Amino acid sequence: MAVRLKEAGYDDFVVLERAKDVGGTWRDNTYPGCRCDVPSHLYSFSFAPNPDWSSTFSPQPEIEAYLRKVTDGFAVRPHIRFDHAVQDAHWEDGHWRIHTNQGDLTADLLLSGMGPLAEPSYPKLTGIESFEGEVFHSAQWDHELDFSGRKVAVIGTGASAIQFVPAIQPEVEELHLFQRTPPWVMPRPDRRISKAEKRIYKAFPLVQKAVRAGIYWSRESLVLGFAKLPRIMKQGQKIAERHLAQQIRDPELRAKLTPDFTLGCKRVLISDDYYPAVAQPNVDVVTDAIHEVTPTGIITEDGVKHEVDTIIYGTGFRVTDLPVMDMLTGRDGLTLREAWSDGMEAHLGTAVSGFPNFFLLIGPNTGLGHSSMVFMIESQIAYILDAIKTMDAEGIKEVEVRPEVQREFVDGVRSSMRNTIWSRGGCTSWYLDSEGRNTTLWPSFTFRFRQLTRHFDRGQYLTR
Ligand code: N01
């Protein structure tokens, strides 16, 4: 957003960042084995192609370095105020009054780039405060810890856990993997990108563009299975079933690891080393629910005590209960939490009725299970920029999406959602809120979202 604002000639903006550097999720998630599960040539900005990606699915340090490079290459760092945590912001007299831990600001427009996968989710485990060992979340990895000789409990088997479990399994003495729901795991078609390929990408950027387009369209075809004809997911599921059968020979363990929902209902995971790691003799897959934590271990509902000295939460993030909901107050004293009492919603996942001059990046129903979030983010950036340009060109001071426009959009999203694998696949997931509404994912093709966000339609907004 900052790069695009600058390019469009806007200079009077600041980016408030609570951390000490850029990178977001790719700065915070430093657990061993962390890498992207979307191909890097697509998981990068269209305006900053990187011919140097080392492999199809790049590791976290490379993505973080890329984000730093983009920040410096486009000279937006001077706009960023690091160590500035927003505490609250409210709309008052035609402005946003923003309160941070380092003082107050006033702004004409407020854009939120507070990602939905930013606040770690900690399960409420009885007795956890009495635990005498080490405890941390995958997004707050303890790099000081020496795993050798350790008896480790890992709670959760989502996208993060399946990446760090194979990385730590050879080091630890025992690994107790507390699995509530087994995920579907597909093979990971990763490979190193050769020097020759990199040279070609550098010399002929159009080739890299073509590769990116190829990845985009092959991913886009998956929308048919996820959102349009969910029954075809059963075909894809056969690949995952074969992967499991090939990698896990022990029928008892295979049964434990076999999901009971249709592929795609939860995020599809890719890994070639997760199952082999889980099959090692120092790993115990625990499927009984956790009853309580004691000073030296975890007792499951079947009464078994698992002695451990380290607990790692691979329990994901607070996606549908975002802290930003309590931070923002729009017109008439309405907080975002109040506005979203029937679930998170925004017109085009970007503008919220009752919140003038406020736009969200990765707002409600803009997430993806099949492709690159960067594509969605860039669509929203274009839309917001067009809104700002329209306001400037027409001398508009305030824009606020009309409630009926938002209603129509959200009704459309909810109706499209009914036939998707996320609603029909027989699972619960972080895509759904506490009432079972899917307020996180975009239920259609991403090019459709791009079309809808191409232009800011001022007729859809109340203007002053
Ligand atoms: O979190 P998750 P994550 N007791 O929410 C379990 C992105 N990501 O950090 O399935 C016991 O997926 C929970 O069990 P269940 C990606 O979008 C991307 O792994 O709810 N278990 C589940 O197994 C991803 O989807 C990359 O029954 C409990 C796990 O914890 C998102 O981040 C890499 C529990 C949580 O899984 C989140 O992934 C990594 C409890 N009380 C992450 N509470 C890329 O490569 C939760 N669980 C791009």
PDB file of N, CA, C and O and ligand atoms in Angstrom, residues 25-26 29 31 33-38 43 57-58 63 117 121-125 137-139 154-164 178-183 261 266-270 289-290 313-317 319 368-369 373 428-431, ligand 1:
ATOM      1  N   THR A  25       3.771 -11.569   9.172  1.00  0.00           N
ATOM      2  CA  THR A  25       3.760 -12.989   9.519  1.00  0.00           C
ATOM      3  C   THR A  25       5.114 -13.647   9.218  1.00  0.00           C
ATOM      4  O   THR A  25       5.530 -14.576   9.907  1.00  0.00           O
ATOM      5  N   TRP A  26       5.817 -13.101   8.195  1.00  0.00           N
ATOM      6  CA  TRP A  26       7.111 -13.693   7.805  1.00  0.00           C
ATOM      7  C   TRP A  26       8.251 -13.182   8.661  1.00  0.00           C
ATOM      8  O   TRP A  26       9.379 -13.632   8.541  1.00  0.00           O
ATOM      9  N   ASN A  29       6.854 -15.515  12.347  1.00  0.00           N
ATOM     10  CA  ASN A  29       6.914 -16.983  12.333  1.00  0.00           C
ATOM     11  C   ASN A  29       8.295 -17.440  11.882  1.00  0.00           C
ATOM     12  O   ASN A  29       8.583 -17.505  10.687  1.00  0.00           O
ATOM     13  N   TYR A  31       9.716 -20.308  13.211  1.00  0.00           N
ATOM     14  CA  TYR A  31       9.910 -21.686  13.683  1.00  0.00           C
ATOM     15  C   TYR A  31      10.682 -22.503  12.645  1.00  0.00           C
ATOM     16  O   TYR A  31      10.616 -22.202  11.438  1.00  0.00           O
ATOM     17  N   GLY A  33      11.681 -24.933   9.872  1.00  0.00           N
ATOM     18  CA  GLY A  33      10.872 -25.583   8.828  1.00  0.00           C
ATOM     19  C   GLY A  33       9.843 -24.668   8.212  1.00  0.00           C
ATOM     20  O   GLY A  33       9.114 -25.073   7.307  1.00  0.00           O
ATOM     21  N   CYS A  34       9.753 -23.420   8.703  1.00  0.00           N
ATOM     22  CA  CYS A  34       8.712 -22.513   8.196  1.00  0.00           C
ATOM     23  C   CYS A  34       8.997 -22.127   6.746  1.00  0.00           C
ATOM     24  O   CYS A  34      10.080 -21.653   6.420  1.00  0.00           O
ATOM     25  N   ARG A  35       8.045 -22.372   5.890  1.00  0.00           N
ATOM     26  CA  ARG A  35       8.162 -21.964   4.490  1.00  0.00           C
ATOM     27  C   ARG A  35       6.765 -21.780   3.921  1.00  0.00           C
ATOM     28  O   ARG A  35       5.785 -22.213   4.519  1.00  0.00           O
ATOM     29  N   CYS A  36       6.706 -21.153   2.760  1.00  0.00           N
ATOM     30  CA  CYS A  36       5.401 -20.844   2.190  1.00  0.00           C
ATOM     31  C   CYS A  36       4.826 -22.059   1.474  1.00  0.00           C
ATOM     32  O   CYS A  36       5.565 -22.813   0.838  1.00  0.00           O
ATOM     33  N   ASP A  37       3.527 -22.238   1.586  1.00  0.00           N
ATOM     34  CA  ASP A  37       2.917 -23.357   0.860  1.00  0.00           C
ATOM     35  C   ASP A  37       2.210 -22.891  -0.414  1.00  0.00           C
ATOM     36  O   ASP A  37       1.405 -23.605  -0.987  1.00  0.00           O
ATOM     37  N   VAL A  38       2.555 -21.663  -0.830  1.00  0.00           N
ATOM     38  CA  VAL A  38       2.095 -21.153  -2.129  1.00  0.00           C
ATOM     39  C   VAL A  38       3.372 -20.856  -2.933  1.00  0.00           C
ATOM     40  O   VAL A  38       4.318 -20.288  -2.386  1.00  0.00           O
ATOM     41  N   TYR A  43       3.585 -15.916  -4.960  1.00  0.00           N
ATOM     42  CA  TYR A  43       3.502 -15.317  -3.622  1.00  0.00           C
ATOM     43  C   TYR A  43       4.548 -14.206  -3.523  1.00  0.00           C
ATOM     44  O   TYR A  43       5.512 -14.275  -2.752  1.00  0.00           O
ATOM     45  N   PHE A  57       8.813 -23.359  -3.320  1.00  0.00           N
ATOM     46  CA  PHE A  57       8.144 -22.872  -2.108  1.00  0.00           C
ATOM     47  C   PHE A  57       9.245 -22.344  -1.176  1.00  0.00           C
ATOM     48  O   PHE A  57       9.912 -23.127  -0.510  1.00  0.00           O
ATOM     49  N   SER A  58       9.401 -21.026  -1.136  1.00  0.00           N
ATOM     50  CA  SER A  58      10.576 -20.478  -0.445  1.00  0.00           C
ATOM     51  C   SER A  58      10.474 -20.571   1.062  1.00  0.00           C
ATOM     52  O   SER A  58       9.385 -20.495   1.633  1.00  0.00           O
ATOM     53  N   ILE A  63      11.658 -15.058   2.381  1.00  0.00           N
ATOM     54  CA  ILE A  63      10.471 -14.201   2.167  1.00  0.00           C
ATOM     55  C   ILE A  63      10.598 -12.934   3.012  1.00  0.00           C
ATOM     56  O   ILE A  63      10.302 -11.833   2.559  1.00  0.00           O
ATOM     57  N   LEU A 117      -3.842 -13.352  10.668  1.00  0.00           N
ATOM     58  CA  LEU A 117      -3.074 -14.446  11.283  1.00  0.00           C
ATOM     59  C   LEU A 117      -1.915 -13.854  12.080  1.00  0.00           C
ATOM     60  O   LEU A 117      -0.754 -14.208  11.897  1.00  0.00           O
ATOM     61  N   SER A 121      -3.306 -17.824  19.077  1.00  0.00           N
ATOM     62  CA  SER A 121      -4.446 -18.318  19.861  1.00  0.00           C
ATOM     63  C   SER A 121      -3.931 -19.356  20.856  1.00  0.00           C
ATOM     64  O   SER A 121      -3.278 -20.326  20.470  1.00  0.00           O
ATOM     65  N   TYR A 122      -4.218 -19.126  22.112  1.00  0.00           N
ATOM     66  CA  TYR A 122      -3.805 -20.059  23.165  1.00  0.00           C
ATOM     67  C   TYR A 122      -5.024 -20.790  23.685  1.00  0.00           C
ATOM     68  O   TYR A 122      -5.965 -20.148  24.139  1.00  0.00           O
ATOM     69  N   PRO A 123      -5.020 -22.105  23.642  1.00  0.00           N
ATOM     70  CA  PRO A 123      -6.174 -22.811  24.207  1.00  0.00           C
ATOM     71  C   PRO A 123      -6.177 -22.652  25.728  1.00  0.00           C
ATOM     72  O   PRO A 123      -5.122 -22.456  26.339  1.00  0.00           O
ATOM     73  N   LYS A 124      -7.377 -22.700  26.302  1.00  0.00           N
ATOM     74  CA  LYS A 124      -7.463 -22.607  27.767  1.00  0.00           C
ATOM     75  C   LYS A 124      -7.263 -24.003  28.335  1.00  0.00           C
ATOM     76  O   LYS A 124      -8.187 -24.827  28.311  1.00  0.00           O
ATOM     77  N   LEU A 125      -6.081 -24.296  28.823  1.00  0.00           N
ATOM     78  CA  LEU A 125      -5.805 -25.626  29.362  1.00  0.00           C
ATOM     79  C   LEU A 125      -5.792 -25.560  30.887  1.00  0.00           C
ATOM     80  O   LEU A 125      -5.041 -24.753  31.463  1.00  0.00           O
ATOM     81  N   HIS A 137       4.480 -20.527  21.793  1.00  0.00           N
ATOM     82  CA  HIS A 137       3.618 -20.695  20.619  1.00  0.00           C
ATOM     83  C   HIS A 137       4.502 -20.745  19.372  1.00  0.00           C
ATOM     84  O   HIS A 137       5.569 -20.119  19.339  1.00  0.00           O
ATOM     85  N   SER A 138       4.028 -21.440  18.344  1.00  0.00           N
ATOM     86  CA  SER A 138       4.844 -21.558  17.115  1.00  0.00           C
ATOM     87  C   SER A 138       5.194 -20.192  16.524  1.00  0.00           C
ATOM     88  O   SER A 138       6.252 -20.039  15.909  1.00  0.00           O
ATOM     89  N   ALA A 139       4.337 -19.189  16.740  1.00  0.00           N
ATOM     90  CA  ALA A 139       4.599 -17.859  16.180  1.00  0.00           C
ATOM     91  C   ALA A 139       5.521 -17.037  17.091  1.00  0.00           C
ATOM     92  O   ALA A 139       5.843 -15.888  16.768  1.00  0.00           O
ATOM     93  N   VAL A 154       3.558 -31.237  21.552  1.00  0.00           N
ATOM     94  CA  VAL A 154       3.122 -30.293  20.518  1.00  0.00           C
ATOM     95  C   VAL A 154       1.599 -30.374  20.486  1.00  0.00           C
ATOM     96  O   VAL A 154       1.035 -31.467  20.351  1.00  0.00           O
ATOM     97  N   ILE A 155       0.948 -29.235  20.637  1.00  0.00           N
ATOM     98  CA  ILE A 155      -0.517 -29.229  20.600  1.00  0.00           C
ATOM     99  C   ILE A 155      -0.957 -28.632  19.270  1.00  0.00           C
ATOM    100  O   ILE A 155      -0.607 -27.499  18.949  1.00  0.00           O
ATOM    101  N   GLY A 156      -1.688 -29.421  18.499  1.00  0.00           N
ATOM    102  CA  GLY A 156      -2.168 -28.961  17.203  1.00  0.00           C
ATOM    103  C   GLY A 156      -1.428 -29.621  16.056  1.00  0.00           C
ATOM    104  O   GLY A 156      -0.246 -29.966  16.170  1.00  0.00           O
ATOM    105  N   THR A 157      -2.151 -29.826  14.966  1.00  0.00           N
ATOM    106  CA  THR A 157      -1.573 -30.461  13.783  1.00  0.00           C
ATOM    107  C   THR A 157      -2.017 -29.697  12.532  1.00  0.00           C
ATOM    108  O   THR A 157      -2.468 -30.285  11.557  1.00  0.00           O
ATOM    109  N   GLY A 158      -1.880 -28.363  12.582  1.00  0.00           N
ATOM    110  CA  GLY A 158      -2.239 -27.530  11.432  1.00  0.00           C
ATOM    111  C   GLY A 158      -1.012 -27.249  10.565  1.00  0.00           C
ATOM    112  O   GLY A 158       0.023 -27.926  10.670  1.00  0.00           O
ATOM    113  N   ALA A 159      -1.139 -26.203   9.722  1.00  0.00           N
ATOM    114  CA  ALA A 159      -0.084 -25.869   8.752  1.00  0.00           C
ATOM    115  C   ALA A 159       1.257 -25.599   9.426  1.00  0.00           C
ATOM    116  O   ALA A 159       2.306 -25.970   8.899  1.00  0.00           O
ATOM    117  N   SER A 160       1.227 -24.959  10.600  1.00  0.00           N
ATOM    118  CA  SER A 160       2.490 -24.656  11.283  1.00  0.00           C
ATOM    119  C   SER A 160       3.112 -25.926  11.852  1.00  0.00           C
ATOM    120  O   SER A 160       4.298 -26.206  11.631  1.00  0.00           O
ATOM    121  N   ALA A 161       2.316 -26.701  12.595  1.00  0.00           N
ATOM    122  CA  ALA A 161       2.854 -27.903  13.254  1.00  0.00           C
ATOM    123  C   ALA A 161       3.443 -28.880  12.238  1.00  0.00           C
ATOM    124  O   ALA A 161       4.517 -29.459  12.479  1.00  0.00           O
ATOM    125  N   ILE A 162       2.775 -29.065  11.101  1.00  0.00           N
ATOM    126  CA  ILE A 162       3.307 -30.061  10.165  1.00  0.00           C
ATOM    127  C   ILE A 162       4.639 -29.607   9.563  1.00  0.00           C
ATOM    128  O   ILE A 162       5.375 -30.404   9.010  1.00  0.00           O
ATOM    129  N   GLN A 163       4.945 -28.323   9.706  1.00  0.00           N
ATOM    130  CA  GLN A 163       6.253 -27.852   9.236  1.00  0.00           C
ATOM    131  C   GLN A 163       7.321 -27.980  10.321  1.00  0.00           C
ATOM    132  O   GLN A 163       8.458 -28.330  10.022  1.00  0.00           O
ATOM    133  N   PHE A 164       6.979 -27.670  11.591  1.00  0.00           N
ATOM    134  CA  PHE A 164       8.058 -27.707  12.596  1.00  0.00           C
ATOM    135  C   PHE A 164       8.248 -29.084  13.235  1.00  0.00           C
ATOM    136  O   PHE A 164       9.331 -29.373  13.752  1.00  0.00           O
ATOM    137  N   PHE A 178      -0.220 -33.899  20.231  1.00  0.00           N
ATOM    138  CA  PHE A 178      -1.634 -33.904  20.625  1.00  0.00           C
ATOM    139  C   PHE A 178      -2.475 -33.457  19.436  1.00  0.00           C
ATOM    140  O   PHE A 178      -2.483 -32.291  19.067  1.00  0.00           O
ATOM    141  N   GLN A 179      -3.136 -34.431  18.847  1.00  0.00           N
ATOM    142  CA  GLN A 179      -3.896 -34.187  17.620  1.00  0.00           C
ATOM    143  C   GLN A 179      -5.398 -34.229  17.906  1.00  0.00           C
ATOM    144  O   GLN A 179      -5.925 -35.237  18.354  1.00  0.00           O
ATOM    145  N   ARG A 180      -6.070 -33.099  17.647  1.00  0.00           N
ATOM    146  CA  ARG A 180      -7.523 -33.115  17.844  1.00  0.00           C
ATOM    147  C   ARG A 180      -8.206 -33.583  16.571  1.00  0.00           C
ATOM    148  O   ARG A 180      -9.114 -34.400  16.605  1.00  0.00           O
ATOM    149  N   THR A 181      -7.738 -33.068  15.440  1.00  0.00           N
ATOM    150  CA  THR A 181      -8.308 -33.469  14.145  1.00  0.00           C
ATOM    151  C   THR A 181      -7.157 -33.710  13.171  1.00  0.00           C
ATOM    152  O   THR A 181      -6.352 -32.803  12.951  1.00  0.00           O
ATOM    153  N   PRO A 182      -7.060 -34.902  12.585  1.00  0.00           N
ATOM    154  CA  PRO A 182      -5.976 -35.088  11.608  1.00  0.00           C
ATOM    155  C   PRO A 182      -6.253 -34.298  10.342  1.00  0.00           C
ATOM    156  O   PRO A 182      -7.393 -34.266   9.869  1.00  0.00           O
ATOM    157  N   PRO A 183      -5.240 -33.627   9.806  1.00  0.00           N
ATOM    158  CA  PRO A 183      -5.431 -32.880   8.554  1.00  0.00           C
ATOM    159  C   PRO A 183      -5.166 -33.761   7.333  1.00  0.00           C
ATOM    160  O   PRO A 183      -4.510 -34.795   7.448  1.00  0.00           O
ATOM    161  N   PHE A 261     -13.149 -35.910   7.260  1.00  0.00           N
ATOM    162  CA  PHE A 261     -13.877 -34.874   6.513  1.00  0.00           C
ATOM    163  C   PHE A 261     -13.328 -34.856   5.086  1.00  0.00           C
ATOM    164  O   PHE A 261     -12.292 -35.475   4.797  1.00  0.00           O
ATOM    165  N   LYS A 266     -10.788 -28.139   5.629  1.00  0.00           N
ATOM    166  CA  LYS A 266      -9.766 -27.359   6.334  1.00  0.00           C
ATOM    167  C   LYS A 266      -8.684 -27.055   5.307  1.00  0.00           C
ATOM    168  O   LYS A 266      -8.638 -27.699   4.253  1.00  0.00           O
ATOM    169  N   ARG A 267      -7.783 -26.159   5.634  1.00  0.00           N
ATOM    170  CA  ARG A 267      -6.714 -25.833   4.684  1.00  0.00           C
ATOM    171  C   ARG A 267      -5.966 -27.112   4.296  1.00  0.00           C
ATOM    172  O   ARG A 267      -5.596 -27.912   5.163  1.00  0.00           O
ATOM    173  N   VAL A 268      -5.740 -27.286   2.998  1.00  0.00           N
ATOM    174  CA  VAL A 268      -5.011 -28.460   2.515  1.00  0.00           C
ATOM    175  C   VAL A 268      -3.531 -28.248   2.806  1.00  0.00           C
ATOM    176  O   VAL A 268      -2.963 -27.215   2.453  1.00  0.00           O
ATOM    177  N   LEU A 269      -2.921 -29.205   3.461  1.00  0.00           N
ATOM    178  CA  LEU A 269      -1.506 -29.063   3.831  1.00  0.00           C
ATOM    179  C   LEU A 269      -0.645 -29.832   2.844  1.00  0.00           C
ATOM    180  O   LEU A 269      -1.094 -30.823   2.254  1.00  0.00           O
ATOM    181  N   ILE A 270       0.594 -29.377   2.662  1.00  0.00           N
ATOM    182  CA  ILE A 270       1.508 -30.104   1.779  1.00  0.00           C
ATOM    183  C   ILE A 270       2.794 -30.398   2.549  1.00  0.00           C
ATOM    184  O   ILE A 270       3.365 -29.520   3.188  1.00  0.00           O
ATOM    185  N   ALA A 289      -8.398 -36.356  24.171  1.00  0.00           N
ATOM    186  CA  ALA A 289      -8.421 -34.919  24.475  1.00  0.00           C
ATOM    187  C   ALA A 289      -7.617 -34.633  25.740  1.00  0.00           C
ATOM    188  O   ALA A 289      -7.476 -35.483  26.621  1.00  0.00           O
ATOM    189  N   ILE A 290      -7.116 -33.406  25.800  1.00  0.00           N
ATOM    190  CA  ILE A 290      -6.338 -32.986  26.969  1.00  0.00           C
ATOM    191  C   ILE A 290      -7.297 -32.707  28.124  1.00  0.00           C
ATOM    192  O   ILE A 290      -8.263 -31.950  27.966  1.00  0.00           O
ATOM    193  N   TYR A 313       2.676 -24.713  21.479  1.00  0.00           N
ATOM    194  CA  TYR A 313       1.344 -24.535  20.901  1.00  0.00           C
ATOM    195  C   TYR A 313       1.467 -24.348  19.396  1.00  0.00           C
ATOM    196  O   TYR A 313       2.085 -23.380  18.936  1.00  0.00           O
ATOM    197  N   GLY A 314       0.871 -25.273  18.657  1.00  0.00           N
ATOM    198  CA  GLY A 314       0.737 -25.075  17.208  1.00  0.00           C
ATOM    199  C   GLY A 314      -0.731 -24.836  16.947  1.00  0.00           C
ATOM    200  O   GLY A 314      -1.319 -25.444  16.057  1.00  0.00           O
ATOM    201  N   THR A 315      -1.308 -23.966  17.778  1.00  0.00           N
ATOM    202  CA  THR A 315      -2.768 -23.858  17.848  1.00  0.00           C
ATOM    203  C   THR A 315      -3.352 -22.690  17.043  1.00  0.00           C
ATOM    204  O   THR A 315      -4.508 -22.332  17.231  1.00  0.00           O
ATOM    205  N   GLY A 316      -2.539 -22.105  16.184  1.00  0.00           N
ATOM    206  CA  GLY A 316      -3.090 -21.124  15.247  1.00  0.00           C
ATOM    207  C   GLY A 316      -3.324 -19.749  15.836  1.00  0.00           C
ATOM    208  O   GLY A 316      -2.699 -19.355  16.824  1.00  0.00           O
ATOM    209  N   PHE A 317      -4.276 -19.038  15.235  1.00  0.00           N
ATOM    210  CA  PHE A 317      -4.419 -17.595  15.488  1.00  0.00           C
ATOM    211  C   PHE A 317      -5.872 -17.205  15.759  1.00  0.00           C
ATOM    212  O   PHE A 317      -6.795 -17.936  15.415  1.00  0.00           O
ATOM    213  N   VAL A 319      -8.498 -15.545  14.518  1.00  0.00           N
ATOM    214  CA  VAL A 319      -8.828 -15.014  13.195  1.00  0.00           C
ATOM    215  C   VAL A 319     -10.192 -14.310  13.177  1.00  0.00           C
ATOM    216  O   VAL A 319     -10.342 -13.252  12.569  1.00  0.00           O
ATOM    217  N   LEU A 368      -7.904 -16.782   1.251  1.00  0.00           N
ATOM    218  CA  LEU A 368      -7.892 -17.834   0.233  1.00  0.00           C
ATOM    219  C   LEU A 368      -7.378 -19.140   0.815  1.00  0.00           C
ATOM    220  O   LEU A 368      -6.515 -19.128   1.684  1.00  0.00           O
ATOM    221  N   GLY A 369      -7.913 -20.236   0.295  1.00  0.00           N
ATOM    222  CA  GLY A 369      -7.378 -21.534   0.686  1.00  0.00           C
ATOM    223  C   GLY A 369      -6.562 -22.155  -0.432  1.00  0.00           C
ATOM    224  O   GLY A 369      -5.955 -23.193  -0.260  1.00  0.00           O
ATOM    225  N   MET A 373      -2.363 -14.847  -1.264  1.00  0.00           N
ATOM    226  CA  MET A 373      -3.021 -13.695  -0.644  1.00  0.00           C
ATOM    227  C   MET A 373      -2.531 -12.386  -1.239  1.00  0.00           C
ATOM    228  O   MET A 373      -3.223 -11.372  -1.193  1.00  0.00           O
ATOM    229  N   THR A 428     -15.012 -28.530  11.207  1.00  0.00           N
ATOM    230  CA  THR A 428     -14.954 -27.138  11.660  1.00  0.00           C
ATOM    231  C   THR A 428     -13.529 -26.669  11.366  1.00  0.00           C
ATOM    232  O   THR A 428     -12.625 -27.488  11.241  1.00  0.00           O
ATOM    233  N   SER A 429     -13.364 -25.374  11.256  1.00  0.00           N
ATOM    234  CA  SER A 429     -12.024 -24.864  10.945  1.00  0.00           C
ATOM    235  C   SER A 429     -11.940 -23.416  11.372  1.00  0.00           C
ATOM    236  O   SER A 429     -12.954 -22.801  11.726  1.00  0.00           O
ATOM    237  N   TRP A 430     -10.733 -22.864  11.310  1.00  0.00           N
ATOM    238  CA  TRP A 430     -10.592 -21.446  11.688  1.00  0.00           C
ATOM    239  C   TRP A 430     -11.215 -20.520  10.650  1.00  0.00           C
ATOM    240  O   TRP A 430     -11.310 -19.319  10.868  1.00  0.00           O
ATOM    241  N   TYR A 431     -11.683 -21.081   9.538  1.00  0.00           N
ATOM    242  CA  TYR A 431     -12.389 -20.269   8.551  1.00  0.00           C
ATOM    243  C   TYR A 431     -13.760 -19.831   9.103  1.00  0.00           C
ATOM    244  O   TYR A 431     -14.341 -18.866   8.641  1.00  0.00           O
TER     245      TYR A 431
HETATM  246  O1  N01 B   1      -3.033 -23.012  12.866  1.00  0.00           O
HETATM  247  P1  N01 B   1      -4.349 -23.877  12.562  1.00  0.00           P
HETATM  248  P2  N01 B   1      -1.641 -22.966  12.110  1.00  0.00           P
HETATM  249  N1  N01 B   1      -6.753 -28.471  21.826  1.00  0.00           N
HETATM  250  O2  N01 B   1      -5.463 -23.068  13.129  1.00  0.00           O
HETATM  251  C1  N01 B   1      -5.376 -27.405  17.047  1.00  0.00           C
HETATM  252  C2  N01 B   1      -1.296 -20.139   7.691  1.00  0.00           C
HETATM  253  N2  N01 B   1      -0.015 -20.776   7.585  1.00  0.00           N
HETATM  254  O3  N01 B   1      -0.766 -22.000  12.825  1.00  0.00           O
HETATM  255  O4  N01 B   1      -8.182 -28.867  13.722  1.00  0.00           O
HETATM  256  C3  N01 B   1      -6.162 -29.234  20.891  1.00  0.00           C
HETATM  257  O5  N01 B   1      -4.422 -24.283  11.159  1.00  0.00           O
HETATM  258  C4  N01 B   1      -6.309 -27.454  15.883  1.00  0.00           C
HETATM  259  O6  N01 B   1      -7.135 -28.585  15.962  1.00  0.00           O
HETATM  260  P3  N01 B   1      -8.564 -28.630  15.163  1.00  0.00           P
HETATM  261  C5  N01 B   1      -2.308 -21.002   6.983  1.00  0.00           C
HETATM  262  O7  N01 B   1      -3.297 -20.198   6.416  1.00  0.00           O
HETATM  263  C6  N01 B   1       0.523 -20.752   6.368  1.00  0.00           C
HETATM  264  O8  N01 B   1      -1.139 -24.311  11.887  1.00  0.00           O
HETATM  265  O9  N01 B   1      -9.192 -27.278  15.373  1.00  0.00           O
HETATM  266  N3  N01 B   1      -5.849 -28.823  19.686  1.00  0.00           N
HETATM  267  C7  N01 B   1      -5.302 -27.493  14.735  1.00  0.00           C
HETATM  268  O10 N01 B   1      -4.813 -28.775  14.528  1.00  0.00           O
HETATM  269  C8  N01 B   1      -2.849 -21.795   8.131  1.00  0.00           C
HETATM  270  O11 N01 B   1      -4.071 -22.404   7.880  1.00  0.00           O
HETATM  271  C9  N01 B   1       1.712 -21.350   6.158  1.00  0.00           C
HETATM  272  O12 N01 B   1      -9.310 -29.734  15.772  1.00  0.00           O
HETATM  273  C10 N01 B   1      -6.155 -27.556  19.379  1.00  0.00           C
HETATM  274  C11 N01 B   1      -4.184 -26.606  15.253  1.00  0.00           C
HETATM  275  O13 N01 B   1      -4.307 -26.560  16.668  1.00  0.00           O
HETATM  276  C12 N01 B   1      -2.867 -20.746   9.211  1.00  0.00           C
HETATM  277  O14 N01 B   1      -1.660 -20.038   9.031  1.00  0.00           O
HETATM  278  C13 N01 B   1       2.370 -22.014   7.189  1.00  0.00           C
HETATM  279  C14 N01 B   1      -6.770 -26.680  20.286  1.00  0.00           C
HETATM  280  C15 N01 B   1      -4.273 -25.193  14.760  1.00  0.00           C
HETATM  281  O15 N01 B   1      -4.102 -25.182  13.394  1.00  0.00           O
HETATM  282  C16 N01 B   1      -2.886 -21.273  10.612  1.00  0.00           C
HETATM  283  O16 N01 B   1      -2.023 -22.383  10.719  1.00  0.00           O
HETATM  284  C17 N01 B   1       1.807 -22.008   8.448  1.00  0.00           C
HETATM  285  C18 N01 B   1      -7.080 -27.196  21.556  1.00  0.00           C
HETATM  286  N4  N01 B   1      -7.700 -26.427  22.469  1.00  0.00           N
HETATM  287  C19 N01 B   1       0.616 -21.378   8.644  1.00  0.00           C
HETATM  288  N5  N01 B   1      -6.951 -25.482  19.675  1.00  0.00           N
HETATM  289  C20 N01 B   1       2.231 -21.252   4.790  1.00  0.00           C
HETATM  290  O17 N01 B   1       2.986 -22.042   4.382  1.00  0.00           O
HETATM  291  C21 N01 B   1      -6.459 -25.601  18.435  1.00  0.00           C
HETATM  292  N6  N01 B   1      -5.992 -26.861  18.250  1.00  0.00           N
HETATM  293  C22 N01 B   1       1.798 -20.137   3.892  1.00  0.00           C
END
